[in-house]
Tab-separated table of C-alpha atoms and ligand atoms in Angstrom:
chain	number	residue	atom	x	y	z
Q	1	UNK	CA	-16.994	28.118	95.584
Q	2	UNK	CA	-13.940	28.818	93.198
Q	3	UNK	CA	-10.389	29.232	94.084
Q	4	UNK	CA	-7.450	30.820	92.678
Q	5	UNK	CA	-3.874	30.853	93.742
Q	6	UNK	CA	-1.984	33.995	92.656
Q	7	UNK	CA	-0.350	37.320	93.343
Q	8	UNK	CA	-3.217	39.580	94.630
Q	9	UNK	CA	-3.408	42.980	94.115
Q	10	UNK	CA	-6.055	45.128	96.524
Q	11	UNK	CA	-6.665	48.874	97.804
Q	12	UNK	CA	-7.127	49.873	100.787
Q	13	UNK	CA	-7.694	53.532	100.583
Q	14	UNK	CA	-5.436	54.796	98.056
Q	15	UNK	CA	-2.687	52.588	99.074
Q	16	UNK	CA	-2.484	49.449	97.206
Q	17	UNK	CA	-0.991	45.853	98.398
Q	18	UNK	CA	0.184	42.721	96.834
Q	19	UNK	CA	-0.051	39.590	98.301
Q	20	UNK	CA	2.655	37.524	96.653
Q	21	UNK	CA	1.181	34.140	96.967
Q	22	UNK	CA	-2.346	34.884	97.582
Q	23	UNK	CA	-5.789	32.722	97.645
Q	24	UNK	CA	-8.843	34.197	96.334
Q	25	UNK	CA	-11.970	32.596	97.053
Q	26	UNK	CA	-15.194	33.332	95.059
Q	27	UNK	CA	-18.721	31.621	95.453
Q	28	UNK	CA	-22.339	33.147	95.748
Q	29	UNK	CA	-24.033	35.315	98.230
Q	30	UNK	CA	-27.478	35.191	99.466
Q	31	UNK	CA	-28.811	36.690	96.445
Q	32	UNK	CA	-26.509	34.347	93.902
Q	33	UNK	CA	-23.898	37.250	93.148
Q	34	UNK	CA	-20.518	35.700	93.046
Q	35	UNK	CA	-18.658	37.854	95.481
Q	36	UNK	CA	-15.196	37.877	96.943
Q	37	UNK	CA	-15.762	35.418	99.859
Q	38	UNK	CA	-11.967	35.600	101.575
Q	39	UNK	CA	-8.568	36.582	100.131
Q	40	UNK	CA	-5.211	36.525	101.627
Q	41	UNK	CA	-2.258	34.434	101.982
Q	42	UNK	CA	-2.129	31.073	100.511
Q	43	UNK	CA	-0.726	29.886	103.525
Q	44	UNK	CA	-3.141	31.432	106.162
Q	45	UNK	CA	-6.171	30.859	103.668
Q	46	UNK	CA	-5.603	27.194	102.077
Q	47	UNK	CA	-5.642	25.381	105.768
Q	48	UNK	CA	-9.071	27.248	106.463
Q	49	UNK	CA	-10.537	25.576	103.516
Q	50	UNK	CA	-8.898	22.446	103.124
Q	51	UNK	CA	-11.067	20.457	100.302
Q	52	UNK	CA	-11.212	23.297	97.820
Q	53	UNK	CA	-10.165	22.894	94.176
Q	54	UNK	CA	-7.766	25.370	93.615
Q	55	UNK	CA	-6.635	27.081	90.132
Q	56	UNK	CA	-3.066	27.749	90.248
Q	57	UNK	CA	-1.835	30.756	88.057
Q	58	UNK	CA	2.031	30.838	89.014
Q	59	UNK	CA	3.793	34.028	87.941
Q	60	UNK	CA	0.218	35.964	87.336
Q	61	UNK	CA	-1.250	38.896	88.955
Q	62	UNK	CA	-5.151	39.036	90.098
Q	63	UNK	CA	-6.097	42.287	89.922
Q	64	UNK	CA	-9.666	44.174	90.533
Q	65	UNK	CA	-11.263	44.739	86.729
Q	66	UNK	CA	-10.970	48.319	85.796
Q	67	UNK	CA	-13.609	50.962	86.188
Q	68	UNK	CA	-14.641	53.347	83.091
Q	69	UNK	CA	-16.081	56.261	84.154
Q	70	UNK	CA	-16.850	57.849	80.849
Q	71	UNK	CA	-16.967	56.186	77.273
Q	72	UNK	CA	-19.267	56.802	74.337
Q	73	UNK	CA	-20.575	53.345	72.704
Q	74	UNK	CA	-21.375	54.950	69.447
Q	75	UNK	CA	-18.053	56.526	68.967
Q	76	UNK	CA	-15.847	53.299	68.345
Q	77	UNK	CA	-14.942	53.978	64.836
Q	78	UNK	CA	-14.661	57.950	65.879
Q	79	UNK	CA	-11.455	57.156	67.696
Q	80	UNK	CA	-8.520	59.047	65.475
Q	81	UNK	CA	-10.286	61.088	63.760
Q	82	UNK	CA	-8.275	64.323	63.538
Q	83	UNK	CA	-9.901	67.873	64.284
Q	84	UNK	CA	-9.086	71.478	65.475
Q	85	UNK	CA	-10.758	70.960	68.541
Q	86	UNK	CA	-13.895	69.735	70.357
Q	87	UNK	CA	-16.839	71.583	68.676
Q	88	UNK	CA	-15.500	70.970	64.916
Q	89	UNK	CA	-14.888	67.377	65.709
Q	90	UNK	CA	-18.247	67.084	67.334
Q	91	UNK	CA	-19.940	68.383	64.073
Q	92	UNK	CA	-17.470	66.816	61.335
Q	93	UNK	CA	-17.007	62.996	62.772
Q	94	UNK	CA	-19.282	62.710	66.088
Q	95	UNK	CA	-22.738	63.661	65.216
Q	96	UNK	CA	-22.640	62.202	61.720
Q	97	UNK	CA	-21.589	58.934	62.918
Q	98	UNK	CA	-24.116	58.666	66.054
Q	99	UNK	CA	-26.785	59.142	63.402
Q	100	UNK	CA	-26.102	55.484	62.616
Q	101	UNK	CA	-27.142	54.152	65.812
Q	102	UNK	CA	-30.759	54.654	64.891
Q	103	UNK	CA	-30.613	51.459	62.695
Q	104	UNK	CA	-31.424	48.335	65.286
Q	105	UNK	CA	-29.164	46.336	62.642
Q	106	UNK	CA	-26.233	48.886	63.033
Q	107	UNK	CA	-26.566	48.276	66.933
Q	108	UNK	CA	-26.791	44.584	66.784
Q	109	UNK	CA	-23.027	44.357	65.381
Q	110	UNK	CA	-21.675	47.313	67.121
Q	111	UNK	CA	-22.777	46.579	70.723
Q	112	UNK	CA	-21.196	43.261	70.576
Q	113	UNK	CA	-17.904	44.675	69.166
Q	114	UNK	CA	-17.949	47.611	71.950
Q	115	UNK	CA	-18.622	45.069	75.042
Q	116	UNK	CA	-16.080	42.515	73.708
Q	117	UNK	CA	-13.455	45.262	73.431
Q	118	UNK	CA	-14.256	46.571	76.620
Q	119	UNK	CA	-13.375	43.082	78.310
Q	120	UNK	CA	-10.414	42.438	76.052
Q	121	UNK	CA	-8.852	45.526	77.887
Q	122	UNK	CA	-9.656	44.162	81.130
Q	123	UNK	CA	-12.790	46.874	81.900
Q	124	UNK	CA	-15.749	45.204	83.967
Q	125	UNK	CA	-17.694	48.298	85.067
Q	126	UNK	CA	-18.188	51.145	82.514
Q	127	UNK	CA	-20.406	54.509	82.556
Q	128	UNK	CA	-21.137	54.980	79.221
Q	129	UNK	CA	-23.166	57.522	76.674
Q	130	UNK	CA	-25.454	55.889	74.241
Q	131	UNK	CA	-26.887	57.965	71.655
Q	132	UNK	CA	-30.043	60.034	71.464
Q	133	UNK	CA	-31.847	56.836	70.005
Q	134	UNK	CA	-33.383	54.492	72.751
Q	135	UNK	CA	-32.372	51.626	70.549
Q	136	UNK	CA	-28.716	52.177	71.331
Q	137	UNK	CA	-29.593	52.074	75.164
Q	138	UNK	CA	-31.272	48.564	74.419
Q	139	UNK	CA	-28.645	47.118	72.396
Q	140	UNK	CA	-25.960	48.250	74.692
Q	141	UNK	CA	-27.305	47.428	78.016
Q	142	UNK	CA	-28.978	44.127	76.651
Q	143	UNK	CA	-25.106	43.126	75.303
Q	144	UNK	CA	-23.763	43.965	78.780
Q	145	UNK	CA	-26.584	41.959	80.398
Q	146	UNK	CA	-25.653	38.608	78.197
Q	147	UNK	CA	-21.827	39.461	78.982
Q	148	UNK	CA	-22.410	40.039	82.802
Q	149	UNK	CA	-20.815	43.343	82.714
Q	150	UNK	CA	-21.665	46.094	85.324
Q	151	UNK	CA	-22.844	48.654	82.746
Q	152	UNK	CA	-24.533	52.106	83.296
Q	153	UNK	CA	-25.374	53.885	80.301
Q	154	UNK	CA	-28.158	56.487	79.024
Q	155	UNK	CA	-29.815	57.872	76.009
Q	156	UNK	CA	-28.385	61.077	75.257
Q	157	UNK	CA	-30.504	64.350	75.500
Q	158	UNK	CA	-29.843	67.011	72.672
Q	159	UNK	CA	-32.483	68.882	71.751
Q	160	UNK	CA	-30.532	71.672	70.215
Q	161	UNK	CA	-27.736	72.831	68.319
Q	162	UNK	CA	-27.666	69.440	66.664
Q	163	UNK	CA	-28.237	68.137	63.304
Q	164	UNK	CA	-31.184	66.118	61.934
Q	165	UNK	CA	-30.649	62.338	62.676
Q	166	UNK	CA	-29.311	62.969	66.197
Q	167	UNK	CA	-31.054	65.799	67.783
Q	168	UNK	CA	-34.321	64.922	69.894
Q	169	UNK	CA	-37.563	66.358	70.770
Q	170	UNK	CA	-37.858	67.797	74.240
Q	171	UNK	CA	-40.904	66.113	76.074
Q	172	UNK	CA	-40.484	62.853	74.059
Q	173	UNK	CA	-36.684	62.787	74.917
Q	174	UNK	CA	-37.533	62.994	78.678
Q	175	UNK	CA	-40.480	60.464	78.505
Q	176	UNK	CA	-38.016	57.847	76.643
Q	177	UNK	CA	-35.320	58.511	79.376
Q	178	UNK	CA	-38.140	57.444	81.886
Q	179	UNK	CA	-39.273	54.634	80.205
Q	180	UNK	CA	-35.597	53.240	79.891
Q	181	UNK	CA	-34.780	53.877	83.617
Q	182	UNK	CA	-37.818	51.831	84.267
Q	183	UNK	CA	-37.050	49.025	81.800
Q	184	UNK	CA	-33.048	48.847	82.932
Q	185	UNK	CA	-32.248	50.590	86.129
Q	186	UNK	CA	-31.321	47.826	88.770
Q	187	UNK	CA	-31.890	45.050	86.526
Q	188	UNK	CA	-29.185	42.403	86.834
Q	189	UNK	CA	-25.805	44.379	86.864
Q	190	UNK	CA	-27.491	47.281	84.993
Q	191	UNK	CA	-27.690	51.116	85.806
Q	192	UNK	CA	-29.495	54.055	83.960
Q	193	UNK	CA	-27.637	57.342	83.711
Q	194	UNK	CA	-29.881	60.527	82.839
Q	195	UNK	CA	-27.667	61.974	79.997
Q	196	UNK	CA	-27.614	65.532	78.914
Q	197	UNK	CA	-24.792	65.744	76.574
Q	198	UNK	CA	-23.722	69.199	77.422
Q	199	UNK	CA	-25.063	72.740	77.947
Q	200	UNK	CA	-25.208	73.748	74.629
Q	201	UNK	CA	-27.111	70.863	73.362
Q	202	UNK	CA	-29.869	70.908	75.879
Q	203	UNK	CA	-32.551	73.564	76.080
Q	204	UNK	CA	-33.245	74.915	79.165
Q	205	UNK	CA	-36.579	72.765	79.262
Q	206	UNK	CA	-34.752	69.517	78.692
Q	207	UNK	CA	-32.296	70.376	81.461
Q	208	UNK	CA	-35.181	71.126	83.738
Q	209	UNK	CA	-36.916	68.013	82.893
Q	210	UNK	CA	-33.654	66.061	83.481
Q	211	UNK	CA	-32.973	67.476	86.960
Q	212	UNK	CA	-36.578	66.777	87.784
Q	213	UNK	CA	-35.846	62.966	86.673
Q	214	UNK	CA	-32.719	62.930	88.752
Q	215	UNK	CA	-34.727	64.374	91.837
Q	216	UNK	CA	-37.652	61.273	91.063
Q	217	UNK	CA	-34.979	58.823	90.618
Q	218	UNK	CA	-32.217	59.351	93.188
Q	219	UNK	CA	-30.200	56.235	92.750
Q	220	UNK	CA	-30.139	56.748	89.099
Q	221	UNK	CA	-26.756	58.159	87.974
Q	222	UNK	CA	-26.207	61.702	85.925
Q	223	UNK	CA	-23.428	61.894	83.218
Q	224	UNK	CA	-22.622	65.015	81.039
Q	225	UNK	CA	-19.801	66.887	80.131
Q	226	UNK	CA	-18.343	70.034	81.582
Q	227	UNK	CA	-15.659	72.638	81.108
Q	228	UNK	CA	-13.535	70.603	78.386
Q	229	UNK	CA	-12.468	73.311	76.053
Q	230	UNK	CA	-12.147	77.169	75.626
Q	231	UNK	CA	-14.555	77.295	72.668
Q	232	UNK	CA	-17.419	75.529	74.412
Q	233	UNK	CA	-17.074	77.502	77.638
Q	234	UNK	CA	-17.144	80.525	75.952
Q	235	UNK	CA	-20.832	79.440	74.144
Q	236	UNK	CA	-22.239	78.439	77.627
Q	237	UNK	CA	-21.331	81.865	78.633
Q	238	UNK	CA	-23.390	83.205	75.922
Q	239	UNK	CA	-26.269	81.445	76.794
Q	240	UNK	CA	-26.138	81.772	80.666
Q	241	UNK	CA	-24.475	84.797	81.183
Q	242	UNK	CA	-26.035	85.466	84.817
Q	243	UNK	CA	-24.484	81.872	85.827
Q	244	UNK	CA	-21.185	82.082	87.998
Q	245	UNK	CA	-19.590	79.341	86.002
Q	246	UNK	CA	-20.240	76.484	83.685
Q	247	UNK	CA	-20.754	74.174	86.102
Q	248	UNK	CA	-23.132	76.424	88.057
Q	249	UNK	CA	-25.647	75.845	85.007
Q	250	UNK	CA	-26.358	72.199	86.002
Q	251	UNK	CA	-26.113	73.342	89.586
Q	252	UNK	CA	-29.154	75.699	88.828
Q	253	UNK	CA	-31.059	72.587	87.178
Q	254	UNK	CA	-30.622	70.121	89.803
Q	255	UNK	CA	-28.078	68.262	87.948
Q	256	UNK	CA	-25.360	68.031	90.963
Q	257	UNK	CA	-25.700	65.179	93.262
Q	258	UNK	CA	-23.851	62.204	94.265
Q	259	UNK	CA	-23.678	59.620	91.341
Q	260	UNK	CA	-23.337	62.964	88.878
Q	261	UNK	CA	-20.904	62.283	86.951
Q	262	UNK	CA	-19.089	65.060	84.973
Q	263	UNK	CA	-16.265	64.262	82.121
Q	264	UNK	CA	-13.324	66.727	81.910
Q	265	UNK	CA	-13.662	69.356	84.643
Q	266	UNK	CA	-10.391	71.042	83.253
Q	267	UNK	CA	-11.249	74.688	82.977
Q	268	UNK	CA	-13.235	74.864	86.692
Q	269	UNK	CA	-11.832	77.094	89.599
Q	270	UNK	CA	-12.111	76.541	93.370
Q	271	UNK	CA	-15.715	77.760	93.666
Q	272	UNK	CA	-16.431	74.793	91.442
Q	273	UNK	CA	-14.214	72.625	93.208
Q	274	UNK	CA	-16.088	73.219	96.440
Q	275	UNK	CA	-19.576	73.098	94.723
Q	276	UNK	CA	-18.407	69.553	93.698
Q	277	UNK	CA	-17.296	68.420	96.963
Q	278	UNK	CA	-20.600	69.545	98.730
Q	279	UNK	CA	-23.104	67.845	96.347
Q	280	UNK	CA	-20.864	64.701	95.925
Q	281	UNK	CA	-20.600	65.194	92.312
Q	282	UNK	CA	-17.904	63.226	90.925
Q	283	UNK	CA	-15.265	64.442	87.868
Q	284	UNK	CA	-14.433	61.660	84.955
Q	285	UNK	CA	-10.850	62.570	84.242
Q	286	UNK	CA	-10.017	61.810	80.313
Q	287	UNK	CA	-6.608	62.397	79.974
Q	288	UNK	CA	-5.774	60.646	76.271
Q	289	UNK	CA	-8.751	62.646	75.100
Q	290	UNK	CA	-7.554	65.909	76.672
Q	291	UNK	CA	-4.515	65.569	75.009
Q	292	UNK	CA	-5.835	64.657	71.472
Q	293	UNK	CA	-8.460	67.308	71.298
Q	294	UNK	CA	-6.122	69.650	73.004
Q	295	UNK	CA	-8.563	70.596	75.518
Q	296	UNK	CA	-6.134	71.030	78.372
Q	297	UNK	CA	-5.054	69.447	81.761
Q	298	UNK	CA	-7.065	68.168	84.641
Q	299	UNK	CA	-5.648	69.429	87.954
Q	300	UNK	CA	-5.135	66.261	90.249
Q	301	UNK	CA	-3.475	68.698	92.949
Q	302	UNK	CA	-6.691	71.002	93.560
Q	303	UNK	CA	-8.985	68.362	92.939
Q	304	UNK	CA	-7.230	66.610	96.041
Q	305	UNK	CA	-6.790	69.874	98.110
Q	306	UNK	CA	-10.488	70.500	97.656
Q	307	UNK	CA	-11.729	66.694	98.134
Q	308	UNK	CA	-13.295	66.077	95.023
Q	309	UNK	CA	-14.397	63.040	93.921
Q	310	UNK	CA	-12.697	61.753	90.610
Q	311	UNK	CA	-11.703	58.785	88.837
Q	312	UNK	CA	-9.956	57.755	85.368
Q	313	UNK	CA	-12.078	57.429	82.048
Q	314	UNK	CA	-10.825	56.402	78.469
Q	315	UNK	CA	-13.686	58.719	76.638
Q	316	UNK	CA	-13.471	57.007	73.840
Q	317	UNK	CA	-13.851	58.218	71.056
Q	318	UNK	CA	-12.110	61.243	71.817
Q	319	UNK	CA	-10.191	59.190	73.929
Q	320	UNK	CA	-7.453	57.284	71.790
Q	321	UNK	CA	-7.398	53.847	73.652
Q	322	UNK	CA	-9.513	51.477	75.413
Q	323	UNK	CA	-6.514	50.593	77.323
Q	324	UNK	CA	-6.532	51.408	81.264
Q	325	UNK	CA	-2.746	51.100	81.009
Q	326	UNK	CA	-2.674	53.788	78.399
Q	327	UNK	CA	-4.878	55.945	80.448
Q	328	UNK	CA	-2.917	55.693	83.517
Q	329	UNK	CA	0.484	56.547	81.500
Q	330	UNK	CA	-1.578	59.426	80.153
Q	331	UNK	CA	-3.052	60.726	83.409
Q	332	UNK	CA	0.692	60.545	85.128
Q	333	UNK	CA	2.327	62.610	81.803
Q	334	UNK	CA	-0.450	65.187	82.306
Q	335	UNK	CA	0.274	65.253	86.028
Q	336	UNK	CA	3.992	65.915	84.954
Q	337	UNK	CA	3.099	68.738	82.979
Q	338	UNK	CA	-0.446	69.820	83.878
Q	339	UNK	CA	-2.051	72.826	85.296
Q	340	UNK	CA	0.128	72.806	88.968
Q	341	UNK	CA	3.541	73.626	87.927
Q	342	UNK	CA	6.389	72.579	88.339
Q	343	UNK	CA	3.884	69.265	87.937
Q	344	UNK	CA	3.578	66.132	90.066
Q	345	UNK	CA	4.922	62.773	89.861
Q	346	UNK	CA	1.344	60.811	90.635
Q	347	UNK	CA	2.375	57.625	92.376
Q	348	UNK	CA	1.808	54.457	90.119
Q	349	UNK	CA	-0.794	52.829	92.827
Q	350	UNK	CA	-2.760	56.303	92.951
Q	351	UNK	CA	-2.746	56.223	89.482
Q	352	UNK	CA	-4.045	52.191	89.298
Q	353	UNK	CA	-6.590	53.364	92.448
Q	354	UNK	CA	-7.764	55.900	90.019
Q	355	UNK	CA	-8.882	53.295	87.460
Q	356	UNK	CA	-10.711	50.859	89.868
Q	357	UNK	CA	-11.302	51.223	93.595
Q	358	UNK	CA	-11.357	54.986	93.291
Q	359	UNK	CA	-13.365	55.251	90.101
Q	360	UNK	CA	-15.860	52.930	91.913
Q	361	UNK	CA	-15.938	55.001	95.038
Q	362	UNK	CA	-16.364	58.010	92.500
Q	363	UNK	CA	-19.649	56.298	91.241
Q	364	UNK	CA	-20.831	55.599	94.450
Q	365	UNK	CA	-20.115	51.856	93.782
Q	366	UNK	CA	-17.454	51.616	96.740
Q	367	UNK	CA	-17.341	48.021	98.473
Q	368	UNK	CA	-19.482	46.648	95.379
Q	369	UNK	CA	-16.789	46.791	92.464
Q	370	UNK	CA	-13.182	48.283	92.015
Q	371	UNK	CA	-11.424	45.993	94.599
Q	372	UNK	CA	-10.998	42.475	95.546
Q	373	UNK	CA	-12.295	42.565	99.184
Q	374	UNK	CA	-14.437	40.433	100.789
Q	375	UNK	CA	-18.289	41.124	99.815
Q	376	UNK	CA	-17.086	42.938	96.557
Q	377	UNK	CA	-18.441	41.500	93.174
Q	378	UNK	CA	-15.764	38.905	91.653
Q	379	UNK	CA	-14.897	40.854	88.841
Q	380	UNK	CA	-10.723	40.414	88.529
Q	381	UNK	CA	-8.438	40.461	85.661
Q	382	UNK	CA	-5.661	38.063	85.234
Q	383	UNK	CA	-2.416	39.897	84.554
Q	384	UNK	CA	0.609	38.516	82.905
Q	385	UNK	CA	3.477	40.572	83.678
Q	386	UNK	CA	5.840	38.754	80.975
Q	387	UNK	CA	3.126	39.226	78.264
Q	388	UNK	CA	6.282	41.091	76.205
Q	389	UNK	CA	9.760	40.343	76.222
Q	390	UNK	CA	10.402	43.695	77.462
Q	391	UNK	CA	7.785	43.669	80.337
Q	392	UNK	CA	9.171	40.106	81.437
Q	393	UNK	CA	12.651	41.942	81.649
Q	394	UNK	CA	11.464	45.284	83.419
Q	395	UNK	CA	8.972	43.604	85.750
Q	396	UNK	CA	11.885	40.930	86.893
Q	397	UNK	CA	13.522	43.968	88.135
Q	398	UNK	CA	11.077	45.579	90.198
Q	399	UNK	CA	12.103	46.302	93.650
Q	400	UNK	CA	9.007	47.657	95.248
Q	401	UNK	CA	5.056	47.310	94.284
Q	402	UNK	CA	5.029	50.937	92.743
Q	403	UNK	CA	8.068	50.044	90.398
Q	404	UNK	CA	6.000	46.821	89.235
Q	405	UNK	CA	2.792	49.122	88.732
Q	406	UNK	CA	4.643	51.556	86.942
Q	407	UNK	CA	6.143	49.115	84.564
Q	408	UNK	CA	2.815	47.476	83.688
Q	409	UNK	CA	1.404	51.191	83.381
Q	410	UNK	CA	4.146	52.333	80.741
Q	411	UNK	CA	4.749	49.239	78.864
Q	412	UNK	CA	1.218	47.537	79.230
Q	413	UNK	CA	-1.735	47.091	77.113
Q	414	UNK	CA	-4.337	44.357	76.312
Q	415	UNK	CA	-1.390	42.014	75.956
Q	416	UNK	CA	-1.088	41.974	79.736
Q	417	UNK	CA	-4.970	41.065	80.229
Q	418	UNK	CA	-4.597	37.224	80.089
Q	419	UNK	CA	-8.114	36.818	81.464
Q	420	UNK	CA	-10.984	38.730	82.319
Q	421	UNK	CA	-13.288	37.209	84.715
Q	422	UNK	CA	-16.800	38.622	85.876
Q	423	UNK	CA	-19.147	38.288	88.532
Q	424	UNK	CA	-21.268	35.832	86.021
Q	425	UNK	CA	-19.447	33.524	83.738
Q	426	UNK	CA	-18.609	34.976	80.104
Q	427	UNK	CA	-20.106	32.501	77.654
Q	428	UNK	CA	-16.912	31.847	75.014
F	1	LIG	N1	-19.095	67.396	74.497
F	1	LIG	C1	-19.860	67.030	74.209
F	1	LIG	N2	-20.239	66.104	73.329
F	1	LIG	C2	-18.969	65.488	73.531
F	1	LIG	C3	-18.292	63.985	73.211
F	1	LIG	O1	-19.183	63.261	72.663
F	1	LIG	N3	-17.144	64.030	73.738
F	1	LIG	C4	-16.525	64.670	74.147
F	1	LIG	N4	-15.062	64.959	74.680
F	1	LIG	N5	-16.986	66.035	74.571
F	1	LIG	C5	-17.896	66.165	74.329
F	2	LIG	ZN1	-17.179	62.454	76.585
């Protein structure tokens, strides 16, 4: 058993609590997974475990590893590509770039870089798009397996409205997806996600096949995009004039259910929210991406009112940062300026929850990751609230947990992540 003494951040529902002088005990469960065995105040726990060797981390906070609900592995180098909006951005930067991932040699250097970048920013669980090339899934999941990350990923389905080099073939794409499910889903900490890119890039036959796979493999994830941008929505309306909404196209093909995660969900209405709630479908909220592409603002207030599951996501490479701190800050700013006037001031602990325990719940991984509760997999970050001179000055003045968390959200970045410990040892 390993023991760490530090401040401990954990969640009960959306409420965070901080144990200022805590003890975290990590050890294997019956199947050999490293899990949180106990956590609480040092005073109370140390007496119960008298012969432990304790690693003392004074001045540090141990917090759950971050959960990124939506990220694109092949868009590492697409970050910061300027475009008028989503569709020209896809055509001019994203699709040409994703062509490179057909090559195993290209993947061999990109996948280790991508996974290392996640860990450097304290992200220990991610739901990721690969490209349409099965090789890209093998490279990403192979690397995640090596580093011990909890990674869910899928081969992108895109059999129309896309250029040669990334466009796939309907029947073949579904066979490849099923073969990848069999190869990777449930292996170590890995999962598979059926990944239709978005309605315009998938034929009806491909969406139907994706829905059939989703019914055949109910614990496999589904990931896609919905209602991000006005031009995209108009295009979907042309393709499916009979559908009540963009989201209901996915419903029609059996692609809304628990473990289905849709990025953006910006331009949706209460009918869509009710459909998400009824089907257990979750939203991946991607504020840096939505600001960067001028897509719009996620409506937290109405999502909560309707009981929609959601959590935060970087959406790299339309998103501008791997850093959960940057994403939480952007979500805060969007709440202030967003759809619901006069805007809301999202609580810092609610923002943090959206990137940890809340995101885990939205992925169907509540009690597995995203928290430091006993039984959770032992993924955590060691935070240094004094990582920069200004952070040290500001966090020293925090008079409440929300003030402390907000100082980290506003001023923090990868410098705050002193260590990222995952349930399996990360090789140096
Ligand atoms: N819609 C379809 N593909 C994409 C993508 O790669 N990024 C974003 N942000 N939206 C999409
Ligand atoms: Zn995306």
